[in-house]
Amino acid sequence: MSKNNQAGFTLIELVMVIVILGALAAVALPKFVDFGSDAKSAAVQGVAGALSSASAINYAQRKAKGTSFGTAVSDCQHIKTQLQAGDLPSGYTITSAAVAADATKTDCVVTGPSGAASANFTVTGIL
């Protein structure tokens, strides 16, 4: 008499695996859906960082070499000329938030296209 052994999964085991995978997907999916707003925010923060660095480099150059070097910066709008492209990326805007306690510093806000996100930076100017 020959014994016929079958190996494999039962229907109930397969259904349970599918249910567990479905539950995991339902929990994990919202984490990955909203990367668009994070990307827009990171892009605006990158532009703000570039503007802050440009301001610091300009300040150091004018302080070390004299006011005939670099650019005279009196507000947030002047610093964008120090970027490599000479201006902000398309759709970005800069506004002055407030003059800081130190009269040479101005707090600025850069806003992304369509007002998607904004980030703050400080401009230190020497006229």
PDB file of C-alpha atoms in Angstrom:
ATOM      1  CA  MET A   1       0.000   0.000   0.000  1.00  0.00           C
ATOM      2  CA  SER A   2       1.521   3.332  -1.025  1.00  0.00           C
ATOM      3  CA  LYS A   3       1.050   6.416   1.067  1.00  0.00           C
ATOM      4  CA  ASN A   4       0.302   9.631  -0.849  1.00  0.00           C
ATOM      5  CA  ASN A   5       1.800  12.539   1.180  1.00  0.00           C
ATOM      6  CA  GLN A   6       0.980  16.005  -0.024  1.00  0.00           C
ATOM      7  CA  ALA A   7       3.010  18.999   1.058  1.00  0.00           C
ATOM      8  CA  GLY A   8       1.819  22.599   0.880  1.00  0.00           C
ATOM      9  CA  PHE A   9      -0.323  25.221   2.542  1.00  0.00           C
ATOM     10  CA  THR A  10      -3.978  24.949   3.337  1.00  0.00           C
ATOM     11  CA  LEU A  11      -6.462  27.459   2.017  1.00  0.00           C
ATOM     12  CA  ILE A  12      -6.930  28.944   5.489  1.00  0.00           C
ATOM     13  CA  GLU A  13      -3.180  29.530   5.873  1.00  0.00           C
ATOM     14  CA  LEU A  14      -3.007  31.309   2.509  1.00  0.00           C
ATOM     15  CA  VAL A  15      -6.012  33.506   3.322  1.00  0.00           C
ATOM     16  CA  MET A  16      -4.480  34.467   6.685  1.00  0.00           C
ATOM     17  CA  VAL A  17      -1.213  35.501   5.016  1.00  0.00           C
ATOM     18  CA  ILE A  18      -3.123  37.653   2.530  1.00  0.00           C
ATOM     19  CA  VAL A  19      -5.133  39.295   5.342  1.00  0.00           C
ATOM     20  CA  ILE A  20      -1.965  40.053   7.324  1.00  0.00           C
ATOM     21  CA  LEU A  21      -0.233  41.526   4.254  1.00  0.00           C
ATOM     22  CA  GLY A  22      -3.316  43.642   3.545  1.00  0.00           C
ATOM     23  CA  ALA A  23      -3.369  44.989   7.087  1.00  0.00           C
ATOM     24  CA  LEU A  24       0.347  45.848   6.920  1.00  0.00           C
ATOM     25  CA  ALA A  25      -0.154  47.617   3.589  1.00  0.00           C
ATOM     26  CA  ALA A  26      -3.075  49.636   4.994  1.00  0.00           C
ATOM     27  CA  VAL A  27      -0.955  50.783   7.920  1.00  0.00           C
ATOM     28  CA  ALA A  28       2.234  51.519   5.933  1.00  0.00           C
ATOM     29  CA  LEU A  29       0.702  53.144   2.847  1.00  0.00           C
ATOM     30  CA  PRO A  30      -0.167  56.532   4.430  1.00  0.00           C
ATOM     31  CA  LYS A  31       3.470  56.905   5.493  1.00  0.00           C
ATOM     32  CA  PHE A  32       4.603  56.870   1.857  1.00  0.00           C
ATOM     33  CA  VAL A  33       1.775  58.763   0.180  1.00  0.00           C
ATOM     34  CA  ASP A  34       2.561  62.323   1.290  1.00  0.00           C
ATOM     35  CA  PHE A  35       6.161  62.752   0.172  1.00  0.00           C
ATOM     36  CA  GLY A  36       5.196  65.688  -2.073  1.00  0.00           C
ATOM     37  CA  SER A  37       4.783  68.217   0.732  1.00  0.00           C
ATOM     38  CA  ASP A  38       7.983  67.003   2.397  1.00  0.00           C
ATOM     39  CA  ALA A  39       9.874  67.468  -0.863  1.00  0.00           C
ATOM     40  CA  LYS A  40       8.500  70.999  -1.354  1.00  0.00           C
ATOM     41  CA  SER A  41       9.408  71.934   2.211  1.00  0.00           C
ATOM     42  CA  ALA A  42      12.930  70.529   1.789  1.00  0.00           C
ATOM     43  CA  ALA A  43      13.390  72.467  -1.452  1.00  0.00           C
ATOM     44  CA  VAL A  44      12.387  75.739   0.212  1.00  0.00           C
ATOM     45  CA  GLN A  45      14.685  75.011   3.151  1.00  0.00           C
ATOM     46  CA  GLY A  46      17.492  74.376   0.661  1.00  0.00           C
ATOM     47  CA  VAL A  47      16.956  77.772  -0.978  1.00  0.00           C
ATOM     48  CA  ALA A  48      16.847  79.433   2.451  1.00  0.00           C
ATOM     49  CA  GLY A  49      20.103  77.688   3.361  1.00  0.00           C
ATOM     50  CA  ALA A  50      21.728  78.874   0.142  1.00  0.00           C
ATOM     51  CA  LEU A  51      20.597  82.446   0.841  1.00  0.00           C
ATOM     52  CA  SER A  52      21.888  82.271   4.403  1.00  0.00           C
ATOM     53  CA  SER A  53      25.259  80.937   3.202  1.00  0.00           C
ATOM     54  CA  ALA A  54      25.463  83.600   0.509  1.00  0.00           C
ATOM     55  CA  SER A  55      24.803  86.249   3.141  1.00  0.00           C
ATOM     56  CA  ALA A  56      27.499  84.853   5.436  1.00  0.00           C
ATOM     57  CA  ILE A  57      30.072  84.635   2.629  1.00  0.00           C
ATOM     58  CA  ASN A  58      29.265  88.152   1.452  1.00  0.00           C
ATOM     59  CA  TYR A  59      29.516  89.488   5.013  1.00  0.00           C
ATOM     60  CA  ALA A  60      32.876  87.775   5.593  1.00  0.00           C
ATOM     61  CA  GLN A  61      34.279  89.033   2.295  1.00  0.00           C
ATOM     62  CA  ARG A  62      33.251  92.639   2.950  1.00  0.00           C
ATOM     63  CA  LYS A  63      34.470  92.485   6.544  1.00  0.00           C
ATOM     64  CA  ALA A  64      37.870  91.003   5.594  1.00  0.00           C
ATOM     65  CA  LYS A  65      38.596  92.867   2.349  1.00  0.00           C
ATOM     66  CA  GLY A  66      36.642  96.071   2.762  1.00  0.00           C
ATOM     67  CA  THR A  67      33.407  97.414   1.379  1.00  0.00           C
ATOM     68  CA  SER A  68      34.701  97.532  -2.196  1.00  0.00           C
ATOM     69  CA  PHE A  69      34.281  93.743  -2.319  1.00  0.00           C
ATOM     70  CA  GLY A  70      31.030  91.796  -2.292  1.00  0.00           C
ATOM     71  CA  THR A  71      27.636  93.455  -2.404  1.00  0.00           C
ATOM     72  CA  ALA A  72      26.111  96.093  -0.162  1.00  0.00           C
ATOM     73  CA  VAL A  73      23.192  94.347   1.500  1.00  0.00           C
ATOM     74  CA  SER A  74      20.581  96.390   3.277  1.00  0.00           C
ATOM     75  CA  ASP A  75      17.583  94.044   3.143  1.00  0.00           C
ATOM     76  CA  CYS A  76      16.454  90.576   2.140  1.00  0.00           C
ATOM     77  CA  GLN A  77      16.046  91.408  -1.556  1.00  0.00           C
ATOM     78  CA  HIS A  78      19.713  92.297  -2.103  1.00  0.00           C
ATOM     79  CA  ILE A  79      21.144  88.930  -1.059  1.00  0.00           C
ATOM     80  CA  LYS A  80      19.574  86.968  -3.923  1.00  0.00           C
ATOM     81  CA  THR A  81      22.130  88.484  -6.324  1.00  0.00           C
ATOM     82  CA  GLN A  82      24.808  86.527  -4.434  1.00  0.00           C
ATOM     83  CA  LEU A  83      23.349  83.168  -5.483  1.00  0.00           C
ATOM     84  CA  GLN A  84      25.180  81.296  -8.228  1.00  0.00           C
ATOM     85  CA  ALA A  85      22.374  81.896 -10.728  1.00  0.00           C
ATOM     86  CA  GLY A  86      22.133  85.548  -9.662  1.00  0.00           C
ATOM     87  CA  ASP A  87      18.477  85.259  -8.690  1.00  0.00           C
ATOM     88  CA  LEU A  88      15.979  83.013  -6.952  1.00  0.00           C
ATOM     89  CA  PRO A  89      14.587  79.912  -8.639  1.00  0.00           C
ATOM     90  CA  SER A  90      11.365  80.485 -10.555  1.00  0.00           C
ATOM     91  CA  GLY A  91       8.344  81.007  -8.319  1.00  0.00           C
ATOM     92  CA  TYR A  92      10.247  81.713  -5.087  1.00  0.00           C
ATOM     93  CA  THR A  93       9.822  84.989  -3.214  1.00  0.00           C
ATOM     94  CA  ILE A  94      11.649  86.700  -0.342  1.00  0.00           C
ATOM     95  CA  THR A  95      10.056  88.958   2.249  1.00  0.00           C
ATOM     96  CA  SER A  96      11.470  90.737   5.277  1.00  0.00           C
ATOM     97  CA  ALA A  97      10.082  89.336   8.494  1.00  0.00           C
ATOM     98  CA  ALA A  98      11.596  91.765  10.979  1.00  0.00           C
ATOM     99  CA  VAL A  99      14.739  93.685  11.743  1.00  0.00           C
ATOM    100  CA  ALA A 100      16.610  91.819  14.438  1.00  0.00           C
ATOM    101  CA  ALA A 101      17.890  93.436  17.638  1.00  0.00           C
ATOM    102  CA  ASP A 102      21.216  94.000  15.857  1.00  0.00           C
ATOM    103  CA  ALA A 103      20.614  96.702  13.237  1.00  0.00           C
ATOM    104  CA  THR A 104      22.863  94.938  10.701  1.00  0.00           C
ATOM    105  CA  LYS A 105      20.725  91.781  10.719  1.00  0.00           C
ATOM    106  CA  THR A 106      17.375  91.245   9.067  1.00  0.00           C
ATOM    107  CA  ASP A 107      15.185  88.182   9.490  1.00  0.00           C
ATOM    108  CA  CYS A 108      13.819  87.067   6.141  1.00  0.00           C
ATOM    109  CA  VAL A 109      11.336  84.508   4.864  1.00  0.00           C
ATOM    110  CA  VAL A 110      11.639  82.643   1.558  1.00  0.00           C
ATOM    111  CA  THR A 111       8.405  81.189   0.179  1.00  0.00           C
ATOM    112  CA  GLY A 112       8.169  78.446  -2.428  1.00  0.00           C
ATOM    113  CA  PRO A 113       6.027  78.380  -5.570  1.00  0.00           C
ATOM    114  CA  SER A 114       2.295  78.787  -4.895  1.00  0.00           C
ATOM    115  CA  GLY A 115       3.037  79.429  -1.220  1.00  0.00           C
ATOM    116  CA  ALA A 116       3.657  75.706  -0.749  1.00  0.00           C
ATOM    117  CA  ALA A 117       6.145  76.141   2.081  1.00  0.00           C
ATOM    118  CA  SER A 118       8.308  78.782   3.684  1.00  0.00           C
ATOM    119  CA  ALA A 119      11.559  78.921   5.632  1.00  0.00           C
ATOM    120  CA  ASN A 120      13.337  81.608   7.634  1.00  0.00           C
ATOM    121  CA  PHE A 121      16.907  82.857   7.324  1.00  0.00           C
ATOM    122  CA  THR A 122      18.885  85.866   8.546  1.00  0.00           C
ATOM    123  CA  VAL A 123      20.800  88.339   6.412  1.00  0.00           C
ATOM    124  CA  THR A 124      23.755  90.201   7.904  1.00  0.00           C
ATOM    125  CA  GLY A 125      24.549  93.267   5.864  1.00  0.00           C
ATOM    126  CA  ILE A 126      27.358  95.753   5.547  1.00  0.00           C
ATOM    127  CA  LEU A 127      26.650  98.794   3.440  1.00  0.00           C
TER     128      LEU A 127
END
